[in-house]
Structures are given as C-alpha cells and as structure tokens.
PDB file of C-alpha atoms in Angstrom:
ATOM      1  CA  MET A   1      -2.550  -1.032  15.222  1.00  0.00           C
ATOM      2  CA  ALA A   2      -5.473   1.124  15.461  1.00  0.00           C
ATOM      3  CA  HIS A   3      -5.726   1.252  11.455  1.00  0.00           C
ATOM      4  CA  ASN A   4      -8.144   3.173   8.891  1.00  0.00           C
ATOM      5  CA  ARG A   5      -9.128   1.083   6.292  1.00  0.00           C
ATOM      6  CA  ASN A   6      -6.164   1.767   4.068  1.00  0.00           C
ATOM      7  CA  GLY A   7      -4.232   0.644   6.351  1.00  0.00           C
ATOM      8  CA  GLY A   8      -2.572   3.687   8.546  1.00  0.00           C
ATOM      9  CA  MET A   9      -2.931   4.761  12.084  1.00  0.00           C
ATOM     10  CA  GLU A  10      -5.160   7.176  12.652  1.00  0.00           C
ATOM     11  CA  LEU A  11      -4.863  10.625  13.981  1.00  0.00           C
ATOM     12  CA  ARG A  12      -7.916  10.570  15.926  1.00  0.00           C
ATOM     13  CA  ILE A  13      -7.116   7.864  18.427  1.00  0.00           C
ATOM     14  CA  LEU A  14      -3.230   9.469  18.666  1.00  0.00           C
ATOM     15  CA  ARG A  15      -4.961  12.706  19.612  1.00  0.00           C
ATOM     16  CA  TYR A  16      -7.473  10.670  22.324  1.00  0.00           C
ATOM     17  CA  PHE A  17      -4.317   8.688  23.343  1.00  0.00           C
ATOM     18  CA  LEU A  18      -2.239  12.235  23.653  1.00  0.00           C
ATOM     19  CA  ALA A  19      -5.230  13.992  25.756  1.00  0.00           C
ATOM     20  CA  VAL A  20      -5.046  10.814  28.063  1.00  0.00           C
ATOM     21  CA  VAL A  21      -1.532  11.405  28.897  1.00  0.00           C
ATOM     22  CA  GLU A  22      -1.752  15.044  29.085  1.00  0.00           C
ATOM     23  CA  GLU A  23      -5.038  14.690  31.644  1.00  0.00           C
ATOM     24  CA  GLN A  24      -3.347  11.911  33.427  1.00  0.00           C
ATOM     25  CA  SER A  25      -6.960  10.302  33.632  1.00  0.00           C
ATOM     26  CA  ILE A  26      -9.439   9.006  31.150  1.00  0.00           C
ATOM     27  CA  THR A  27     -11.813  10.556  32.947  1.00  0.00           C
ATOM     28  CA  GLY A  28     -10.463  14.157  32.553  1.00  0.00           C
ATOM     29  CA  ALA A  29      -9.694  13.110  29.106  1.00  0.00           C
ATOM     30  CA  ALA A  30     -12.859  12.703  28.253  1.00  0.00           C
ATOM     31  CA  GLU A  31     -14.093  15.572  29.485  1.00  0.00           C
ATOM     32  CA  TYR A  32     -11.679  17.748  27.523  1.00  0.00           C
ATOM     33  CA  LEU A  33     -12.345  15.932  24.367  1.00  0.00           C
ATOM     34  CA  GLY A  34     -16.288  16.352  25.079  1.00  0.00           C
ATOM     35  CA  MET A  35     -17.057  12.420  24.699  1.00  0.00           C
ATOM     36  CA  SER A  36     -18.206  10.267  27.555  1.00  0.00           C
ATOM     37  CA  GLN A  37     -15.574   8.280  29.337  1.00  0.00           C
ATOM     38  CA  PRO A  38     -17.179   4.521  28.414  1.00  0.00           C
ATOM     39  CA  SER A  39     -16.749   5.812  24.778  1.00  0.00           C
ATOM     40  CA  LEU A  40     -13.327   6.965  25.410  1.00  0.00           C
ATOM     41  CA  SER A  41     -11.994   3.773  27.250  1.00  0.00           C
ATOM     42  CA  ARG A  42     -13.657   1.651  25.011  1.00  0.00           C
ATOM     43  CA  GLN A  43     -11.471   2.764  22.047  1.00  0.00           C
ATOM     44  CA  LEU A  44      -8.259   2.910  24.073  1.00  0.00           C
ATOM     45  CA  ARG A  45      -8.337  -0.903  24.913  1.00  0.00           C
ATOM     46  CA  GLU A  46      -9.278  -1.846  21.399  1.00  0.00           C
ATOM     47  CA  PHE A  47      -5.836   0.275  20.240  1.00  0.00           C
ATOM     48  CA  GLU A  48      -4.190  -1.479  22.758  1.00  0.00           C
ATOM     49  CA  SER A  49      -5.450  -4.375  21.373  1.00  0.00           C
ATOM     50  CA  ARG A  50      -4.797  -3.926  18.218  1.00  0.00           C
ATOM     51  CA  LEU A  51      -0.905  -2.662  19.052  1.00  0.00           C
ATOM     52  CA  GLY A  52      -0.631  -5.871  21.146  1.00  0.00           C
ATOM     53  CA  CYS A  53       0.502  -3.860  24.165  1.00  0.00           C
ATOM     54  CA  THR A  54      -0.605  -2.314  26.825  1.00  0.00           C
ATOM     55  CA  LEU A  55       0.078   1.464  27.335  1.00  0.00           C
ATOM     56  CA  PHE A  56      -1.048   2.545  30.149  1.00  0.00           C
ATOM     57  CA  GLU A  57      -1.048   1.361  34.133  1.00  0.00           C
ATOM     58  CA  ARG A  58      -4.489   2.264  35.289  1.00  0.00           C
ATOM     59  CA  GLY A  59      -4.348   3.100  38.981  1.00  0.00           C
ATOM     60  CA  SER A  60      -7.455   4.055  41.303  1.00  0.00           C
ATOM     61  CA  ARG A  61      -7.243   7.918  40.368  1.00  0.00           C
ATOM     62  CA  THR A  62      -4.040   8.783  37.965  1.00  0.00           C
ATOM     63  CA  ILE A  63      -2.756   6.456  34.773  1.00  0.00           C
ATOM     64  CA  THR A  64       0.759   5.943  34.169  1.00  0.00           C
ATOM     65  CA  LEU A  65       2.288   5.389  30.865  1.00  0.00           C
ATOM     66  CA  THR A  66       4.623   1.698  30.425  1.00  0.00           C
ATOM     67  CA  PRO A  67       7.579   1.789  28.352  1.00  0.00           C
ATOM     68  CA  GLU A  68       5.735   1.129  25.229  1.00  0.00           C
ATOM     69  CA  GLY A  69       3.399   4.250  26.349  1.00  0.00           C
ATOM     70  CA  GLU A  70       6.083   6.220  26.840  1.00  0.00           C
ATOM     71  CA  LEU A  71       7.502   5.630  23.245  1.00  0.00           C
ATOM     72  CA  LEU A  72       4.077   5.983  21.294  1.00  0.00           C
ATOM     73  CA  ARG A  73       4.102   9.311  23.651  1.00  0.00           C
ATOM     74  CA  GLU A  74       6.955  10.496  21.435  1.00  0.00           C
ATOM     75  CA  ARG A  75       5.631   9.546  18.395  1.00  0.00           C
ATOM     76  CA  ALA A  76       2.206  10.366  18.581  1.00  0.00           C
ATOM     77  CA  GLU A  77       3.918  14.014  19.417  1.00  0.00           C
ATOM     78  CA  GLU A  78       5.702  14.108  16.632  1.00  0.00           C
ATOM     79  CA  ILE A  79       3.332  12.723  13.998  1.00  0.00           C
ATOM     80  CA  VAL A  80      -0.262  14.726  15.073  1.00  0.00           C
ATOM     81  CA  THR A  81       2.697  17.729  15.084  1.00  0.00           C
ATOM     82  CA  LEU A  82       3.700  17.116  11.827  1.00  0.00           C
ATOM     83  CA  ALA A  83       0.331  16.477  10.677  1.00  0.00           C
ATOM     84  CA  ASP A  84      -1.403  19.727  11.968  1.00  0.00           C
ATOM     85  CA  ARG A  85       1.883  21.861  10.685  1.00  0.00           C
ATOM     86  CA  ALA A  86       1.605  20.092   6.860  1.00  0.00           C
ATOM     87  CA  GLU A  87      -2.526  21.344   7.109  1.00  0.00           C
ATOM     88  CA  ALA A  88      -1.564  24.957   8.366  1.00  0.00           C
ATOM     89  CA  GLU A  89       1.067  25.240   5.897  1.00  0.00           C
ATOM     90  CA  ILE A  90      -1.575  23.927   3.052  1.00  0.00           C
ATOM     91  CA  THR A  91      -4.411  26.150   3.847  1.00  0.00           C
ATOM     92  CA  SER A  92      -1.956  29.319   4.062  1.00  0.00           C
ATOM     93  CA  MET A  93      -0.367  28.670   0.354  1.00  0.00           C
ATOM     94  CA  GLU A  94      -3.045  30.716  -1.627  1.00  0.00           C
ATOM     95  CA  GLU A  95      -2.993  33.195   1.482  1.00  0.00           C
ATOM     96  CA  PRO A  96      -1.377  36.040   2.313  1.00  0.00           C
ATOM     97  CA  VAL A  97       2.585  35.093   3.267  1.00  0.00           C
ATOM     98  CA  GLY A  98       1.659  34.440   7.149  1.00  0.00           C
ATOM     99  CA  GLY A  99       1.529  30.670   9.306  1.00  0.00           C
ATOM    100  CA  PRO A 100       3.813  28.961  11.538  1.00  0.00           C
ATOM    101  CA  VAL A 101       8.070  29.481  11.373  1.00  0.00           C
ATOM    102  CA  TYR A 102       9.388  27.143  13.359  1.00  0.00           C
ATOM    103  CA  ILE A 103      12.662  27.746  15.602  1.00  0.00           C
ATOM    104  CA  GLY A 104      14.675  25.426  17.958  1.00  0.00           C
ATOM    105  CA  ALA A 105      17.277  27.302  20.189  1.00  0.00           C
ATOM    106  CA  GLY A 106      19.804  26.518  23.348  1.00  0.00           C
ATOM    107  CA  GLU A 107      19.764  29.364  25.874  1.00  0.00           C
ATOM    108  CA  THR A 108      21.608  32.083  23.974  1.00  0.00           C
ATOM    109  CA  ASP A 109      21.311  35.796  23.979  1.00  0.00           C
ATOM    110  CA  ALA A 110      22.197  35.698  20.355  1.00  0.00           C
ATOM    111  CA  MET A 111      18.202  35.037  19.967  1.00  0.00           C
ATOM    112  CA  ARG A 112      17.927  38.898  19.921  1.00  0.00           C
ATOM    113  CA  LEU A 113      18.681  38.706  16.487  1.00  0.00           C
ATOM    114  CA  LEU A 114      16.590  36.273  15.236  1.00  0.00           C
ATOM    115  CA  ALA A 115      13.820  38.324  17.367  1.00  0.00           C
ATOM    116  CA  ARG A 116      14.862  41.126  15.640  1.00  0.00           C
ATOM    117  CA  ALA A 117      14.162  39.861  12.024  1.00  0.00           C
ATOM    118  CA  ALA A 118      10.936  38.163  13.108  1.00  0.00           C
ATOM    119  CA  ARG A 119       9.814  41.404  14.218  1.00  0.00           C
ATOM    120  CA  ALA A 120      11.160  43.257  10.874  1.00  0.00           C
ATOM    121  CA  MET A 121       9.131  39.991   9.571  1.00  0.00           C
ATOM    122  CA  THR A 122       5.575  40.665  11.185  1.00  0.00           C
ATOM    123  CA  SER A 123       5.671  44.510  10.721  1.00  0.00           C
ATOM    124  CA  CYS A 124       5.512  43.104   6.503  1.00  0.00           C
ATOM    125  CA  TYR A 125       3.402  39.928   6.942  1.00  0.00           C
ATOM    126  CA  PRO A 126       1.188  40.566  10.227  1.00  0.00           C
ATOM    127  CA  GLN A 127      -0.030  36.806   9.784  1.00  0.00           C
ATOM    128  CA  ALA A 128       3.535  35.260  10.214  1.00  0.00           C
ATOM    129  CA  ARG A 129       3.794  33.230  13.538  1.00  0.00           C
ATOM    130  CA  PHE A 130       6.461  31.834  15.429  1.00  0.00           C
ATOM    131  CA  HIS A 131       7.114  29.076  17.803  1.00  0.00           C
ATOM    132  CA  ILE A 132      10.483  28.663  20.124  1.00  0.00           C
ATOM    133  CA  TYR A 133      11.287  25.532  21.216  1.00  0.00           C
ATOM    134  CA  SER A 134      13.824  25.792  23.735  1.00  0.00           C
ATOM    135  CA  GLY A 135      15.934  22.929  24.660  1.00  0.00           C
ATOM    136  CA  ASN A 136      20.117  21.553  24.608  1.00  0.00           C
ATOM    137  CA  THR A 137      21.891  20.642  21.056  1.00  0.00           C
ATOM    138  CA  GLU A 138      20.458  17.397  21.202  1.00  0.00           C
ATOM    139  CA  ASP A 139      16.995  17.474  21.818  1.00  0.00           C
ATOM    140  CA  VAL A 140      16.968  20.633  18.915  1.00  0.00           C
ATOM    141  CA  THR A 141      18.458  19.156  15.944  1.00  0.00           C
ATOM    142  CA  SER A 142      16.889  15.918  16.524  1.00  0.00           C
ATOM    143  CA  ARG A 143      13.197  17.872  16.071  1.00  0.00           C
ATOM    144  CA  LEU A 144      15.160  19.550  13.206  1.00  0.00           C
ATOM    145  CA  ASP A 145      15.649  16.411  11.398  1.00  0.00           C
ATOM    146  CA  SER A 146      12.324  14.896  12.104  1.00  0.00           C
ATOM    147  CA  GLY A 147      10.773  18.402  10.555  1.00  0.00           C
ATOM    148  CA  LEU A 148       9.737  19.647  13.368  1.00  0.00           C
ATOM    149  CA  LEU A 149      11.552  22.790  13.086  1.00  0.00           C
ATOM    150  CA  ASP A 150      12.458  24.802  10.346  1.00  0.00           C
ATOM    151  CA  PHE A 151      15.371  26.799  11.888  1.00  0.00           C
ATOM    152  CA  ALA A 152      17.901  25.815  14.993  1.00  0.00           C
ATOM    153  CA  LEU A 153      20.756  28.144  16.778  1.00  0.00           C
ATOM    154  CA  LEU A 154      23.187  26.385  17.680  1.00  0.00           C
ATOM    155  CA  PHE A 155      26.204  26.365  19.098  1.00  0.00           C
ATOM    156  CA  GLU A 156      29.539  25.027  17.414  1.00  0.00           C
ATOM    157  CA  PRO A 157      30.580  22.132  17.230  1.00  0.00           C
ATOM    158  CA  TYR A 158      28.034  20.491  15.524  1.00  0.00           C
ATOM    159  CA  ASP A 159      27.633  17.945  12.574  1.00  0.00           C
ATOM    160  CA  THR A 160      27.655  20.547   9.517  1.00  0.00           C
ATOM    161  CA  THR A 161      27.396  17.725   6.634  1.00  0.00           C
ATOM    162  CA  LYS A 162      23.700  17.783   7.094  1.00  0.00           C
ATOM    163  CA  TYR A 163      22.647  21.487   7.167  1.00  0.00           C
ATOM    164  CA  ALA A 164      23.066  24.824   5.413  1.00  0.00           C
ATOM    165  CA  TYR A 165      23.860  27.389   8.051  1.00  0.00           C
ATOM    166  CA  ILE A 166      24.639  30.934   8.240  1.00  0.00           C
ATOM    167  CA  THR A 167      27.211  31.632  11.006  1.00  0.00           C
ATOM    168  CA  LEU A 168      26.362  34.696  12.927  1.00  0.00           C
ATOM    169  CA  PRO A 169      29.230  37.264  13.668  1.00  0.00           C
ATOM    170  CA  VAL A 170      28.300  37.221  17.804  1.00  0.00           C
ATOM    171  CA  CYS A 171      29.893  34.874  19.989  1.00  0.00           C
ATOM    172  CA  ASP A 172      28.938  34.011  23.592  1.00  0.00           C
ATOM    173  CA  VAL A 173      31.393  34.368  26.431  1.00  0.00           C
ATOM    174  CA  TRP A 174      31.783  31.155  29.141  1.00  0.00           C
ATOM    175  CA  GLY A 175      32.415  32.342  32.837  1.00  0.00           C
ATOM    176  CA  VAL A 176      30.987  31.946  36.250  1.00  0.00           C
ATOM    177  CA  MET A 177      28.100  32.930  37.778  1.00  0.00           C
ATOM    178  CA  MET A 178      28.248  33.649  41.542  1.00  0.00           C
ATOM    179  CA  ARG A 179      26.887  36.118  44.072  1.00  0.00           C
ATOM    180  CA  ARG A 180      27.914  39.348  44.219  1.00  0.00           C
ATOM    181  CA  ASP A 181      29.111  39.001  47.845  1.00  0.00           C
ATOM    182  CA  ASP A 182      30.987  36.253  47.029  1.00  0.00           C
ATOM    183  CA  PRO A 183      35.299  37.172  47.501  1.00  0.00           C
ATOM    184  CA  LEU A 184      36.030  36.074  43.786  1.00  0.00           C
ATOM    185  CA  ALA A 185      33.114  38.713  42.619  1.00  0.00           C
ATOM    186  CA  ALA A 186      36.625  41.286  43.547  1.00  0.00           C
ATOM    187  CA  GLN A 187      38.498  39.070  40.581  1.00  0.00           C
ATOM    188  CA  GLU A 188      37.979  40.614  36.857  1.00  0.00           C
ATOM    189  CA  SER A 189      38.220  37.028  35.456  1.00  0.00           C
ATOM    190  CA  ILE A 190      38.377  33.513  36.671  1.00  0.00           C
ATOM    191  CA  THR A 191      41.238  31.133  36.015  1.00  0.00           C
ATOM    192  CA  VAL A 192      41.708  26.906  35.957  1.00  0.00           C
ATOM    193  CA  ASP A 193      43.362  27.278  39.175  1.00  0.00           C
ATOM    194  CA  ASP A 194      40.527  29.086  40.659  1.00  0.00           C
ATOM    195  CA  LEU A 195      38.054  26.766  39.614  1.00  0.00           C
ATOM    196  CA  LYS A 196      39.733  23.632  40.876  1.00  0.00           C
ATOM    197  CA  ARG A 197      39.189  24.944  44.483  1.00  0.00           C
ATOM    198  CA  LEU A 198      35.557  25.860  43.504  1.00  0.00           C
ATOM    199  CA  PRO A 199      31.808  23.581  43.826  1.00  0.00           C
ATOM    200  CA  LEU A 200      30.598  23.772  40.574  1.00  0.00           C
ATOM    201  CA  ILE A 201      27.204  23.603  38.513  1.00  0.00           C
ATOM    202  CA  VAL A 202      27.886  22.657  35.163  1.00  0.00           C
ATOM    203  CA  SER A 203      25.944  22.249  31.904  1.00  0.00           C
ATOM    204  CA  GLN A 204      24.605  18.727  31.406  1.00  0.00           C
ATOM    205  CA  GLU A 205      25.728  19.341  27.355  1.00  0.00           C
ATOM    206  CA  THR A 206      28.111  16.947  26.099  1.00  0.00           C
ATOM    207  CA  ARG A 207      29.710  20.050  24.067  1.00  0.00           C
ATOM    208  CA  PHE A 208      30.744  21.414  27.546  1.00  0.00           C
ATOM    209  CA  ASP A 209      33.216  18.771  28.383  1.00  0.00           C
ATOM    210  CA  ARG A 210      34.428  19.167  24.732  1.00  0.00           C
ATOM    211  CA  GLU A 211      34.784  22.452  25.179  1.00  0.00           C
ATOM    212  CA  PHE A 212      35.963  22.942  28.689  1.00  0.00           C
ATOM    213  CA  GLY A 213      38.369  20.115  28.560  1.00  0.00           C
ATOM    214  CA  ALA A 214      40.328  21.711  25.732  1.00  0.00           C
ATOM    215  CA  TRP A 215      40.169  25.070  27.374  1.00  0.00           C
ATOM    216  CA  SER A 216      41.223  23.690  30.717  1.00  0.00           C
ATOM    217  CA  GLY A 217      43.098  20.342  30.017  1.00  0.00           C
ATOM    218  CA  MET A 218      40.984  19.154  32.328  1.00  0.00           C
ATOM    219  CA  GLY A 219      37.295  16.784  32.673  1.00  0.00           C
ATOM    220  CA  GLN A 220      34.404  16.990  34.918  1.00  0.00           C
ATOM    221  CA  SER A 221      36.159  14.006  37.070  1.00  0.00           C
ATOM    222  CA  ASP A 222      39.033  16.613  37.697  1.00  0.00           C
ATOM    223  CA  LEU A 223      36.071  18.895  39.070  1.00  0.00           C
ATOM    224  CA  ARG A 224      33.982  19.490  42.466  1.00  0.00           C
ATOM    225  CA  VAL A 225      30.647  19.127  40.453  1.00  0.00           C
ATOM    226  CA  VAL A 226      28.031  19.319  43.604  1.00  0.00           C
ATOM    227  CA  GLY A 227      25.297  20.018  40.326  1.00  0.00           C
ATOM    228  CA  THR A 228      23.983  20.230  36.726  1.00  0.00           C
ATOM    229  CA  TYR A 229      21.867  22.254  34.828  1.00  0.00           C
ATOM    230  CA  ASN A 230      20.379  21.681  31.248  1.00  0.00           C
ATOM    231  CA  LEU A 231      18.606  25.357  31.278  1.00  0.00           C
ATOM    232  CA  LEU A 232      20.256  27.600  33.400  1.00  0.00           C
ATOM    233  CA  ASN A 233      17.569  29.790  35.116  1.00  0.00           C
ATOM    234  CA  ASN A 234      17.368  26.720  38.094  1.00  0.00           C
ATOM    235  CA  GLY A 235      20.787  26.608  37.852  1.00  0.00           C
ATOM    236  CA  ALA A 236      21.085  30.427  38.532  1.00  0.00           C
ATOM    237  CA  LEU A 237      18.550  29.570  41.317  1.00  0.00           C
ATOM    238  CA  MET A 238      20.902  27.554  42.800  1.00  0.00           C
ATOM    239  CA  VAL A 239      23.673  29.880  42.946  1.00  0.00           C
ATOM    240  CA  SER A 240      21.908  32.608  44.329  1.00  0.00           C
ATOM    241  CA  GLU A 241      20.995  30.190  47.323  1.00  0.00           C
ATOM    242  CA  GLY A 242      24.397  29.617  47.865  1.00  0.00           C
ATOM    243  CA  LEU A 243      25.166  25.905  46.594  1.00  0.00           C
ATOM    244  CA  GLY A 244      27.815  26.872  44.355  1.00  0.00           C
ATOM    245  CA  TYR A 245      29.125  28.304  40.889  1.00  0.00           C
ATOM    246  CA  ALA A 246      27.807  28.249  37.690  1.00  0.00           C
ATOM    247  CA  LEU A 247      29.646  27.593  34.813  1.00  0.00           C
ATOM    248  CA  CYS A 248      28.005  29.178  32.426  1.00  0.00           C
ATOM    249  CA  LEU A 249      27.687  31.151  29.401  1.00  0.00           C
ATOM    250  CA  ASP A 250      26.882  35.295  29.821  1.00  0.00           C
ATOM    251  CA  ARG A 251      24.300  37.462  29.198  1.00  0.00           C
ATOM    252  CA  ILE A 252      21.201  34.437  29.456  1.00  0.00           C
ATOM    253  CA  VAL A 253      20.519  35.376  33.008  1.00  0.00           C
ATOM    254  CA  ASN A 254      20.409  38.978  33.998  1.00  0.00           C
ATOM    255  CA  VAL A 255      22.948  39.600  36.509  1.00  0.00           C
ATOM    256  CA  THR A 256      22.475  43.604  36.428  1.00  0.00           C
ATOM    257  CA  GLY A 257      19.876  45.540  38.980  1.00  0.00           C
ATOM    258  CA  ASP A 258      18.471  44.258  42.168  1.00  0.00           C
ATOM    259  CA  THR A 259      20.040  40.628  41.871  1.00  0.00           C
ATOM    260  CA  ASN A 260      22.350  38.990  44.244  1.00  0.00           C
ATOM    261  CA  LEU A 261      24.192  37.339  41.255  1.00  0.00           C
ATOM    262  CA  THR A 262      27.163  38.581  38.874  1.00  0.00           C
ATOM    263  CA  PHE A 263      29.227  37.039  36.261  1.00  0.00           C
ATOM    264  CA  ARG A 264      32.710  36.709  35.952  1.00  0.00           C
ATOM    265  CA  PRO A 265      34.488  35.644  32.131  1.00  0.00           C
ATOM    266  CA  LEU A 266      37.163  32.639  32.454  1.00  0.00           C
ATOM    267  CA  SER A 267      40.704  33.383  31.348  1.00  0.00           C
ATOM    268  CA  PRO A 268      42.040  32.673  29.109  1.00  0.00           C
ATOM    269  CA  ARG A 269      38.829  33.667  27.522  1.00  0.00           C
ATOM    270  CA  LEU A 270      36.539  30.678  25.926  1.00  0.00           C
ATOM    271  CA  GLU A 271      34.349  31.944  23.508  1.00  0.00           C
ATOM    272  CA  ALA A 272      31.154  29.807  21.746  1.00  0.00           C
ATOM    273  CA  ARG A 273      29.896  30.495  18.377  1.00  0.00           C
ATOM    274  CA  LEU A 274      26.779  30.366  16.748  1.00  0.00           C
ATOM    275  CA  ASN A 275      25.140  29.223  13.401  1.00  0.00           C
ATOM    276  CA  VAL A 276      21.629  29.362  12.266  1.00  0.00           C
ATOM    277  CA  VAL A 277      21.386  26.295  10.796  1.00  0.00           C
ATOM    278  CA  TRP A 278      18.319  24.056   8.484  1.00  0.00           C
ATOM    279  CA  LYS A 279      18.034  21.134   7.090  1.00  0.00           C
ATOM    280  CA  SER A 280      20.304  21.380   3.414  1.00  0.00           C
ATOM    281  CA  ASP A 281      17.113  19.497   1.374  1.00  0.00           C
ATOM    282  CA  ARG A 282      14.169  21.204   3.291  1.00  0.00           C
ATOM    283  CA  ARG A 283      11.923  22.743   0.657  1.00  0.00           C
ATOM    284  CA  PHE A 284      11.235  26.038   2.804  1.00  0.00           C
ATOM    285  CA  THR A 285       7.273  27.499   3.113  1.00  0.00           C
ATOM    286  CA  ARG A 286       7.238  30.869   1.663  1.00  0.00           C
ATOM    287  CA  VAL A 287       7.003  32.479   5.210  1.00  0.00           C
ATOM    288  CA  ALA A 288      10.192  30.769   6.207  1.00  0.00           C
ATOM    289  CA  ALA A 289      12.045  31.766   3.498  1.00  0.00           C
ATOM    290  CA  CYS A 290      11.075  35.223   4.001  1.00  0.00           C
ATOM    291  CA  PHE A 291      12.119  34.735   7.585  1.00  0.00           C
ATOM    292  CA  LEU A 292      15.914  33.655   6.435  1.00  0.00           C
ATOM    293  CA  GLN A 293      15.482  36.705   4.170  1.00  0.00           C
ATOM    294  CA  ALA A 294      14.696  39.080   7.208  1.00  0.00           C
ATOM    295  CA  LEU A 295      17.657  37.732   8.817  1.00  0.00           C
ATOM    296  CA  ARG A 296      20.061  38.148   6.507  1.00  0.00           C
ATOM    297  CA  GLU A 297      18.264  41.935   5.786  1.00  0.00           C
ATOM    298  CA  GLU A 298      18.786  42.361   9.322  1.00  0.00           C
ATOM    299  CA  LEU A 299      22.403  41.360   9.627  1.00  0.00           C
ATOM    300  CA  ALA A 300      23.203  43.811   7.078  1.00  0.00           C
ATOM    301  CA  ALA A 301      20.867  46.917   8.717  1.00  0.00           C
ATOM    302  CA  SER A 302      22.756  46.470  11.903  1.00  0.00           C
ATOM    303  CA  ALA A 303      25.904  46.432  10.072  1.00  0.00           C
ATOM    304  CA  ILE A 304      26.846  43.171  11.364  1.00  0.00           C
ATOM    305  CA  ALA A 305      28.302  41.287   8.954  1.00  0.00           C
ATOM    306  CA  PRO A 306      27.431  37.354   8.596  1.00  0.00           C
ATOM    307  CA  GLY A 307      29.962  35.462   9.119  1.00  0.00           C
ATOM    308  CA  PRO A 308      30.454  32.254   6.553  1.00  0.00           C
ATOM    309  CA  SER A 309      27.688  30.411   5.424  1.00  0.00           C
ATOM    310  CA  ARG A 310      27.183  27.210   3.407  1.00  0.00           C
ATOM    311  CA  ILE A 311      23.759  27.319   1.534  1.00  0.00           C
TER     312      ILE A 311
END
C-alpha cells in the first residue's frame, strides 16, 4: 500500500485518488490539485503497485474505477472525512463552542424540529455549522455506525440496542400522492381495495415492505408496481407526468399552491414514528452536546413533550 514510514496509508495519496475520481481524469485532477500530470500519474501507479491491483481503467478521455477502485473510493471517503473531522474537532476545543454537527436523515417533515433547534443554537453559538446527509435508513445508520454522523433521524422500526434515542412527539402519515385531476382525488382517503387497481410507485426501503405488509396483508408482489424511489422528489415528478401513484409519507413534497399534485392518507390510518438517535458509546464534541440540549429545549418550548427516550 501507499504507506508512510510508520506503516499507515497516507492521507495525501487518498486525497489524490479521490480527486481523480471526482474529476474523472488524471489531467483534470492534476489541475485541481495544482500539480503536474506526470507527477500525479507516477504517484498513482506507485500506489497501485503497492496495493497489488489496478484501481483505474484508463481510457483515452476519462477513467473508470475497477471493483478494487470502487471499494477504495468508499473507504477513502470515510477515512478522509473522519480525518478532516477529527482535525476540526481538536482545533475547536480551545475556541468558543462551534464547529460541525453532522446529522443524517431520511425525507421527513419532522426535520423541521431539528432545524428549529439548530436555528436557536446558532443565535448563542454562531460558529456552529450543521451538515445534513440525506439518505435511506441503511445509508444513514451505516454512516452513524462508522462515526461520520453525530445524530440520525430514523423511522421506527430499527435496531434500538445500539443507540440512545429520543422519540419525537410527531409522526408522518402514509398515503398516496396523485395528480389533482385524478378521480381518486375526490376521495378523503385511499383504501387497500383502491391500491389493488392502481399503478404504484413505491419506496425502495425494506421498512416499507414490513409496514405496508402489516397494514394491508399484502406484499409488493400483490401490487402493480411501475416504479420505485429512494428519495421522493423524483418520484413526485413521475406522478406529475402520469406514470402512476406514489405510496409515500405526507408533507415531504409540497402539494399546495400551483402544483398539479395532491395527497390522500391511507385508511385505516398508517403512521410512521420517528426517533433522533446517536451511538450509546459516542463521546460528543461540545457543539454536538449543545445541539442535543437545544433540541430538548426546542421540544419543551414548543409545548411538545418528547416521547420515550433512552440515554
């Protein structure tokens, strides 16, 4: 591997590698890094030699990653991010409370509660910075477990044994997004029998299968699925263009104003509860600890009592 004299992989060469991935060419990466193309090429070939594998397939105009390169990209991003984060946390220890807070979340209107806490906190600690990662439950929990996130906003159910958490006193509601000019928009709610007849666009998350299956007694194989989504905004575009009906949570996509979309809840009602979670053994930075306190204060000030918690 590209080792320093103490035997560890060098951050420098990992940054070079990630620059090539980002620019999709060694020439572009060299320009971005402010170094010569021959020097960068030589160091990357030495890196590959030490690893004993090829990381790039070099084309005439662009490069593509080999399977080994894809694996290294994922690990290198984590390593470089953690290194940068550690440096930022250490350098901020002697300064007023500030620095980064990393939060992961799926798409949910409940993110407003965290945003309000962040806004209140920055009035006291203007040097705080909030970095939001949007993804599905698997993505977010993976980043939380690896130390890339301080907090995650997760839908139940999830593995509660690894985390401390606060259950938020709000929930999202499952329903169907459709065009406003659709005949079903005249109904107040959507039933299982309605769904059986519709071309559906559904969530890729495995928790959807569990929750919907328990509610309806059906699986995706019993439905006419014409598409899937992992984040809803693109799914909403498919609905808008008439591809189908999106089974989704409410208040993620704006269905008011001049949009041609509307939302109807499922009947019987199907709710999704949410928790703010963090690793039980995590040592918080000062700014992360302040954010957690700000969230508790926001819930209290809003006259919204938090649900169960485990700390």
